[in-house]
C-alpha positions as a LaTeX table, in Angstrom:
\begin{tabular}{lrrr}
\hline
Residue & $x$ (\AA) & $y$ (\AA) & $z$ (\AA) \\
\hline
Unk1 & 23.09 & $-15.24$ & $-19.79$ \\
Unk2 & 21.16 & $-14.15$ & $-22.79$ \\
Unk3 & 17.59 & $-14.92$ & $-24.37$ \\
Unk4 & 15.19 & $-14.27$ & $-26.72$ \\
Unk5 & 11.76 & $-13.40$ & $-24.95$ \\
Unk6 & 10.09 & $-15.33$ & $-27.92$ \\
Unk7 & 12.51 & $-18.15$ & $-27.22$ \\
Unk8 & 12.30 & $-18.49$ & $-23.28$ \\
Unk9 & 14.20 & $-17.57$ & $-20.23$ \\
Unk10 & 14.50 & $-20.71$ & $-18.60$ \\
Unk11 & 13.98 & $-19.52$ & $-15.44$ \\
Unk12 & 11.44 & $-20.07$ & $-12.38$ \\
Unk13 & 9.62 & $-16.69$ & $-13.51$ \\
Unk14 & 9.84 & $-14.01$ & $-16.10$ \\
Unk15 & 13.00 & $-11.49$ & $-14.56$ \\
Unk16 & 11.89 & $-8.79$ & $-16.94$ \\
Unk17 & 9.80 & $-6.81$ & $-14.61$ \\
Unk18 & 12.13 & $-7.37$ & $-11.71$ \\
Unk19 & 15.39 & $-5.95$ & $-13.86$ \\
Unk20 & 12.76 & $-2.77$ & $-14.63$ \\
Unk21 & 11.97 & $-1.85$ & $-11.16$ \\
Unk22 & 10.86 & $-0.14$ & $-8.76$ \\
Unk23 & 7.88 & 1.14 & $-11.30$ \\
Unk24 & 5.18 & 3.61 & $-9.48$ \\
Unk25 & 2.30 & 1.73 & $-8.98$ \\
Unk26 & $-0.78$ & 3.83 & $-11.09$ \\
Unk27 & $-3.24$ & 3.59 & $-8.82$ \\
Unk28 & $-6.18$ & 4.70 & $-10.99$ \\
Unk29 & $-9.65$ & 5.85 & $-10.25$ \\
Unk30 & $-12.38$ & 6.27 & $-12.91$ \\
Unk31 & $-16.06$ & 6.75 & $-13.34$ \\
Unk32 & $-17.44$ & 3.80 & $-16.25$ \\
Unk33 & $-20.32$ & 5.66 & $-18.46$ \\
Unk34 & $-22.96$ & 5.06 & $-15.87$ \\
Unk35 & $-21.08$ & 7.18 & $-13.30$ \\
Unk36 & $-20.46$ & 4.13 & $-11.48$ \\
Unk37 & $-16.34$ & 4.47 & $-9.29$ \\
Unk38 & $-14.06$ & 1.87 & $-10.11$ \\
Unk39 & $-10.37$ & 1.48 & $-8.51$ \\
Unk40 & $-6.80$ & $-0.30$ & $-9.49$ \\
Unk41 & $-3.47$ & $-0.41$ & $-9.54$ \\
Unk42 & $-1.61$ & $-1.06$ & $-12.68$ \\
Unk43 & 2.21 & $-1.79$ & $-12.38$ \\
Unk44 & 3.10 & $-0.29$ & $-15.60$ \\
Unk45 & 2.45 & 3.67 & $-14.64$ \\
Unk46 & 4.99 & 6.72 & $-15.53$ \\
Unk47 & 5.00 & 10.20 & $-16.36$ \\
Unk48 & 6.29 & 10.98 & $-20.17$ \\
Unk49 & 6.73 & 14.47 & $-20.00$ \\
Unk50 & 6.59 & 17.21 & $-17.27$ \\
Unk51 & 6.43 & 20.66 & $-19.60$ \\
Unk52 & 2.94 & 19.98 & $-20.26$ \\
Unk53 & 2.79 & 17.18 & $-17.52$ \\
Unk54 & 1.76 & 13.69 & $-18.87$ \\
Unk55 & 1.31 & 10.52 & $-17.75$ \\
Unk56 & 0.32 & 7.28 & $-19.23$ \\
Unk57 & $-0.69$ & 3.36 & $-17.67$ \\
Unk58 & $-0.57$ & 0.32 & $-19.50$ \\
Unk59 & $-3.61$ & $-2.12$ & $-19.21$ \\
Unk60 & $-2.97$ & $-5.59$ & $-20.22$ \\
Unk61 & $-6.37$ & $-6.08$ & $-22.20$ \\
Unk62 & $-9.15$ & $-4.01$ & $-22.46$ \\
Unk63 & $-10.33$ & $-4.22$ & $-18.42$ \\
Unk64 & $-12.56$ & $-1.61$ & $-16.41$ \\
Unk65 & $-10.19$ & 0.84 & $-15.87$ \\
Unk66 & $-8.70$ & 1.33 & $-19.53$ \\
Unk67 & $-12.33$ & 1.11 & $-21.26$ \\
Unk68 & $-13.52$ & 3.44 & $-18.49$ \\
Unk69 & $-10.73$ & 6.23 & $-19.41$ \\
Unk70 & $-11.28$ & 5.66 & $-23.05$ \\
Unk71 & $-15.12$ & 6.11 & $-22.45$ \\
Unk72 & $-15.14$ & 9.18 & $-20.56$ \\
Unk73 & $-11.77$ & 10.67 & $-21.17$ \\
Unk74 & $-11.07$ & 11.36 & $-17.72$ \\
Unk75 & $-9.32$ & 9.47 & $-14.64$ \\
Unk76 & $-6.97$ & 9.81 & $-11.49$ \\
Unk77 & $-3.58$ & 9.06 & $-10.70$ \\
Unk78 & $-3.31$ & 8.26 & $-6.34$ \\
Unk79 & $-0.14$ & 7.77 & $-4.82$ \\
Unk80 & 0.39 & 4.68 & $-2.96$ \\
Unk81 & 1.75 & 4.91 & 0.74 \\
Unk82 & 2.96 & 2.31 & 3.38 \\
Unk83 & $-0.18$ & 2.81 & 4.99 \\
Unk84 & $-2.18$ & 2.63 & 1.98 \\
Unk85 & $-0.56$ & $-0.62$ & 0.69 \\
Unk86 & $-3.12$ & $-3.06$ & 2.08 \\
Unk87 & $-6.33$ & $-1.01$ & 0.82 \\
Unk88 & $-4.44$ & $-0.67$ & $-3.02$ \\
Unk89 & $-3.47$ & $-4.23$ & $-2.74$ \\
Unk90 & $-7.39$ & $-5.37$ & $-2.11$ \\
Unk91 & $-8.46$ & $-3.07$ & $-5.01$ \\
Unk92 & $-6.57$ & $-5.44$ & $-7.47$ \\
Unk93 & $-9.22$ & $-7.99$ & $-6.71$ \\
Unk94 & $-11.25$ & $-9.00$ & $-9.64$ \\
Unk95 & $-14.28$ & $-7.47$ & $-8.69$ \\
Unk96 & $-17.12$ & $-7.56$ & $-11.22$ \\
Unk97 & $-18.08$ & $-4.27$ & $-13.48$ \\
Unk98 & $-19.97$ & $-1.44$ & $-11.54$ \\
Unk99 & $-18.92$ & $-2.72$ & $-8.18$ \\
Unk100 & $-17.31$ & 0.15 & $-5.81$ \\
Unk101 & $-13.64$ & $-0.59$ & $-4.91$ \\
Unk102 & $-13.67$ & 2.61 & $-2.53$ \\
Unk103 & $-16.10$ & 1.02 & $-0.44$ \\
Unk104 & $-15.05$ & $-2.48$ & $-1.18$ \\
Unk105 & $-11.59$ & $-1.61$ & 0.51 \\
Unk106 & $-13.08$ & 0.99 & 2.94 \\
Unk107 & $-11.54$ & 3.75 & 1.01 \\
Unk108 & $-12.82$ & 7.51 & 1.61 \\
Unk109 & $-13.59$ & 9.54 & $-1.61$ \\
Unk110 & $-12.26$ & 13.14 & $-2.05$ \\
Unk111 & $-13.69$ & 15.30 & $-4.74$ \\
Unk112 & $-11.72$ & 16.99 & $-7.69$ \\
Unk113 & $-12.03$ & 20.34 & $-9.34$ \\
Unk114 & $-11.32$ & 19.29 & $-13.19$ \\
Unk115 & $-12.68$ & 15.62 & $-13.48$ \\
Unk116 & $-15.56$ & 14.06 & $-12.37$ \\
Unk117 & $-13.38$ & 11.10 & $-11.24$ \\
Unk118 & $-13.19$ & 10.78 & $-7.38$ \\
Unk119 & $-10.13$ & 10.46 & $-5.86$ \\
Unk120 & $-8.53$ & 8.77 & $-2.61$ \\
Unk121 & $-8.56$ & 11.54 & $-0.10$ \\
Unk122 & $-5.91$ & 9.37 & 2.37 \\
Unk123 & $-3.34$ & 9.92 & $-0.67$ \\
Unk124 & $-0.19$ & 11.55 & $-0.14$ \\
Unk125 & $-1.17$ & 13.31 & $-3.68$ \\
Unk126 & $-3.29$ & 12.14 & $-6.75$ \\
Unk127 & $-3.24$ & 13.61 & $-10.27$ \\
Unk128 & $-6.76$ & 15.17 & $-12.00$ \\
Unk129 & $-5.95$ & 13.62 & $-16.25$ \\
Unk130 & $-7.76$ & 14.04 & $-19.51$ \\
Unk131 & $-6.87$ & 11.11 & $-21.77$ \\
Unk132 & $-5.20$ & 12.52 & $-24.57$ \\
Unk133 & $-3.97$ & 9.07 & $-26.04$ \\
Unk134 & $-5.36$ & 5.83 & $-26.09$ \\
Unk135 & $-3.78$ & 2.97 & $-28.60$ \\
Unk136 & $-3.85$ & $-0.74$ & $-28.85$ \\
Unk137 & $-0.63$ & $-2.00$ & $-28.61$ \\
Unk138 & 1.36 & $-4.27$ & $-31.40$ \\
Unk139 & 4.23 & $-6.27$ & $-31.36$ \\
Unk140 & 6.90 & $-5.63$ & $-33.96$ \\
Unk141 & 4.84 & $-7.71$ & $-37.31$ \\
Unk142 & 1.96 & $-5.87$ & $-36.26$ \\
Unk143 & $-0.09$ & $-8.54$ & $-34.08$ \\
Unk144 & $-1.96$ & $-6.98$ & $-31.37$ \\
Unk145 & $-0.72$ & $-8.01$ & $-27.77$ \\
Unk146 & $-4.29$ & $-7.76$ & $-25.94$ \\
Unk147 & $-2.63$ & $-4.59$ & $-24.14$ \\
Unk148 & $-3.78$ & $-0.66$ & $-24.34$ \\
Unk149 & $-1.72$ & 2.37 & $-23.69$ \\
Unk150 & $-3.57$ & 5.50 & $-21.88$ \\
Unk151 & $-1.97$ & 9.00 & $-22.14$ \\
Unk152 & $-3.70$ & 11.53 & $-20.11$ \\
Unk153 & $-2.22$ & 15.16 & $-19.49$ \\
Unk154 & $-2.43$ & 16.24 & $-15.81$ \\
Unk155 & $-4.95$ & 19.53 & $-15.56$ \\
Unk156 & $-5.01$ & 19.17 & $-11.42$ \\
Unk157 & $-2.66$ & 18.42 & $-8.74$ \\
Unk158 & $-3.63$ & 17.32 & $-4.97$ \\
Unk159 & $-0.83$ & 17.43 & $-2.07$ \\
Unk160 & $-1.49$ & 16.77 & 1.54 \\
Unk161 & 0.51 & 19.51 & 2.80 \\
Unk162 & 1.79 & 17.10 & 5.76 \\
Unk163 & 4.24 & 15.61 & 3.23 \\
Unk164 & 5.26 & 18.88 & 1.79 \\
Unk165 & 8.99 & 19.88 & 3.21 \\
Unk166 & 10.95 & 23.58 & 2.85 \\
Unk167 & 8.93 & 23.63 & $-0.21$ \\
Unk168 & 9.55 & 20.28 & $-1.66$ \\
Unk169 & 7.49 & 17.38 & $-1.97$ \\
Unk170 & 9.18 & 14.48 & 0.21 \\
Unk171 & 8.95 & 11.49 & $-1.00$ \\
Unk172 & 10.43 & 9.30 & 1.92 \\
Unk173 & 7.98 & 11.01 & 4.09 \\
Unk174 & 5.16 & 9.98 & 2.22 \\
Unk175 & 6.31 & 6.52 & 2.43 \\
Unk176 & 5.53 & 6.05 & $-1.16$ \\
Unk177 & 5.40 & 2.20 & $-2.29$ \\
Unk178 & 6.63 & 0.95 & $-5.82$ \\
Unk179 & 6.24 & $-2.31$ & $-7.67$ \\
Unk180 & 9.07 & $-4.28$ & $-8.25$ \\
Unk181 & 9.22 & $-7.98$ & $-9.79$ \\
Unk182 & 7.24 & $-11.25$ & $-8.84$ \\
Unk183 & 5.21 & $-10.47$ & $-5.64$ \\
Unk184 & 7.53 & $-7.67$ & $-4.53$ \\
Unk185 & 7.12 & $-4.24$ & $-3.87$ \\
Unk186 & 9.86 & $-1.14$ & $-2.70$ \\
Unk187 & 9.39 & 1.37 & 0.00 \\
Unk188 & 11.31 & 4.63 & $-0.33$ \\
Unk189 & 13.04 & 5.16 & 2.67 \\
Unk190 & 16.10 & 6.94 & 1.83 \\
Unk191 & 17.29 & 9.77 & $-1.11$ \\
Unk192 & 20.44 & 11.37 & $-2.46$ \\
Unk193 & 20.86 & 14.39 & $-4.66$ \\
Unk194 & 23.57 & 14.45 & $-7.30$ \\
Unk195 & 24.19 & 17.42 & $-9.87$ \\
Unk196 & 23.67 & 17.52 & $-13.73$ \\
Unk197 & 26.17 & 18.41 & $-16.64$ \\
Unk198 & 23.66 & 21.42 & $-16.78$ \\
Unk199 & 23.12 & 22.58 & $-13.45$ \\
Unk200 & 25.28 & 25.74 & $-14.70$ \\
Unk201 & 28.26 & 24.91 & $-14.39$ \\
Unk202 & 28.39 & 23.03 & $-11.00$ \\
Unk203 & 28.77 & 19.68 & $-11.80$ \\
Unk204 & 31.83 & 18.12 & $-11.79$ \\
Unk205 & 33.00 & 14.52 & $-13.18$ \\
Unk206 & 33.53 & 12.03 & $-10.34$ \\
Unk207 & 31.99 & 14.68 & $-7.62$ \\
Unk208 & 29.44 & 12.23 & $-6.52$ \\
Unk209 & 26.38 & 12.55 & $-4.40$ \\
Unk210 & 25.07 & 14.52 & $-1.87$ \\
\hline
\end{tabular}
């Protein structure tokens, strides 16, 4: 089949967000102006570049979390685990402005070293940012879509050294959880390794995984 999103799918639900999937799941801590903790998860989270690490969220409208980065210029990416799932699920409630989600889904608070922002100190690992971007976003004749854009560049890095391996961060250890379409979500459970074209000279056409 094809559409035009303007046009319609036709079917039960939007498949957009399950065809892009798994997505991390940006669970994001911030501090509003008052110094007041608010937590979310937002299903549109990435990194955008590693050399000087970045990572952005998407916000659909201008709601606590965005305004609070954009106010303060600070806020926290928190990795979601299986055992975290129910806790970041009950943070997407729509709780009013100024009310704790920590304590409102009996969260523990860890403290960072380059933000303000608390973080949640059951995470696997969580991500100190500075917001270096912040935009309204547009469709293509220039009408604004409601939605913001938040760019912040990672100055501080947490890992629980349980889920570090030889070295390596491990993922499928950390049970991390990702957001896939409709009500679904993804738990890693299993990895494979494959080589690159630039992985000096190792790689070779049609020599699979590992």
């Amino acid at each position: 089949m094809f559409y035009e999103p303007r046009s319609g799918h036709g079917l039960p639900h939007d498949p957009i967000k399950a065809i892009i999937a798994p997505r991390p799941i940006g669970w994001i801590s911030t501090l509003d102006a008052e110094g007041r903790p608010n937590l979310a998860p937002y299903s549109f989270f990435n990194m955008v570049q590693t050399r000087t690490p970045l990572c952005m969220f998407s916000s659909d409208g201008m709601k606590h979390t965005a305004a609070n980065a954009i106010a303060t210029g600070e806020f926290v990416f928190n990795l979601v685990s299986r055992p975290l799932f129910d806790a970041m699920n009950a943070t997407s409630a729509a709780l009013g402005a100024g009310v704790d989600e920590f304590e409102a889904a009996g969260l523990e608070k860890g403290a960072c070293h380059k933000v303000a922002v608390p973080r949640v100190a059951a995470s696997p690992a969580s991500l100190e940012c500075k917001v270096v971007h912040s935009m309204e976003l547009h469709t293509v004749d220039g009408t604004s879509t409601g939605g913001w854009l938040i760019v912040g560049q990672v100055v501080g890095v947490h890992i629980n050294e349980e889920f570090l391996t030889d070295g390596l961060f491990d993922t499928v250890k950390a049970q991390a959880v990702a957001r896939c379409g409709y009500r679904d979500y993804s738990q890693v459970t299993e990895m494979f390794s494959a080589l690159r074209p630039t992985d000096n000279g190792a790689y070779r056409p049609g020599g699979g995984d590992h």
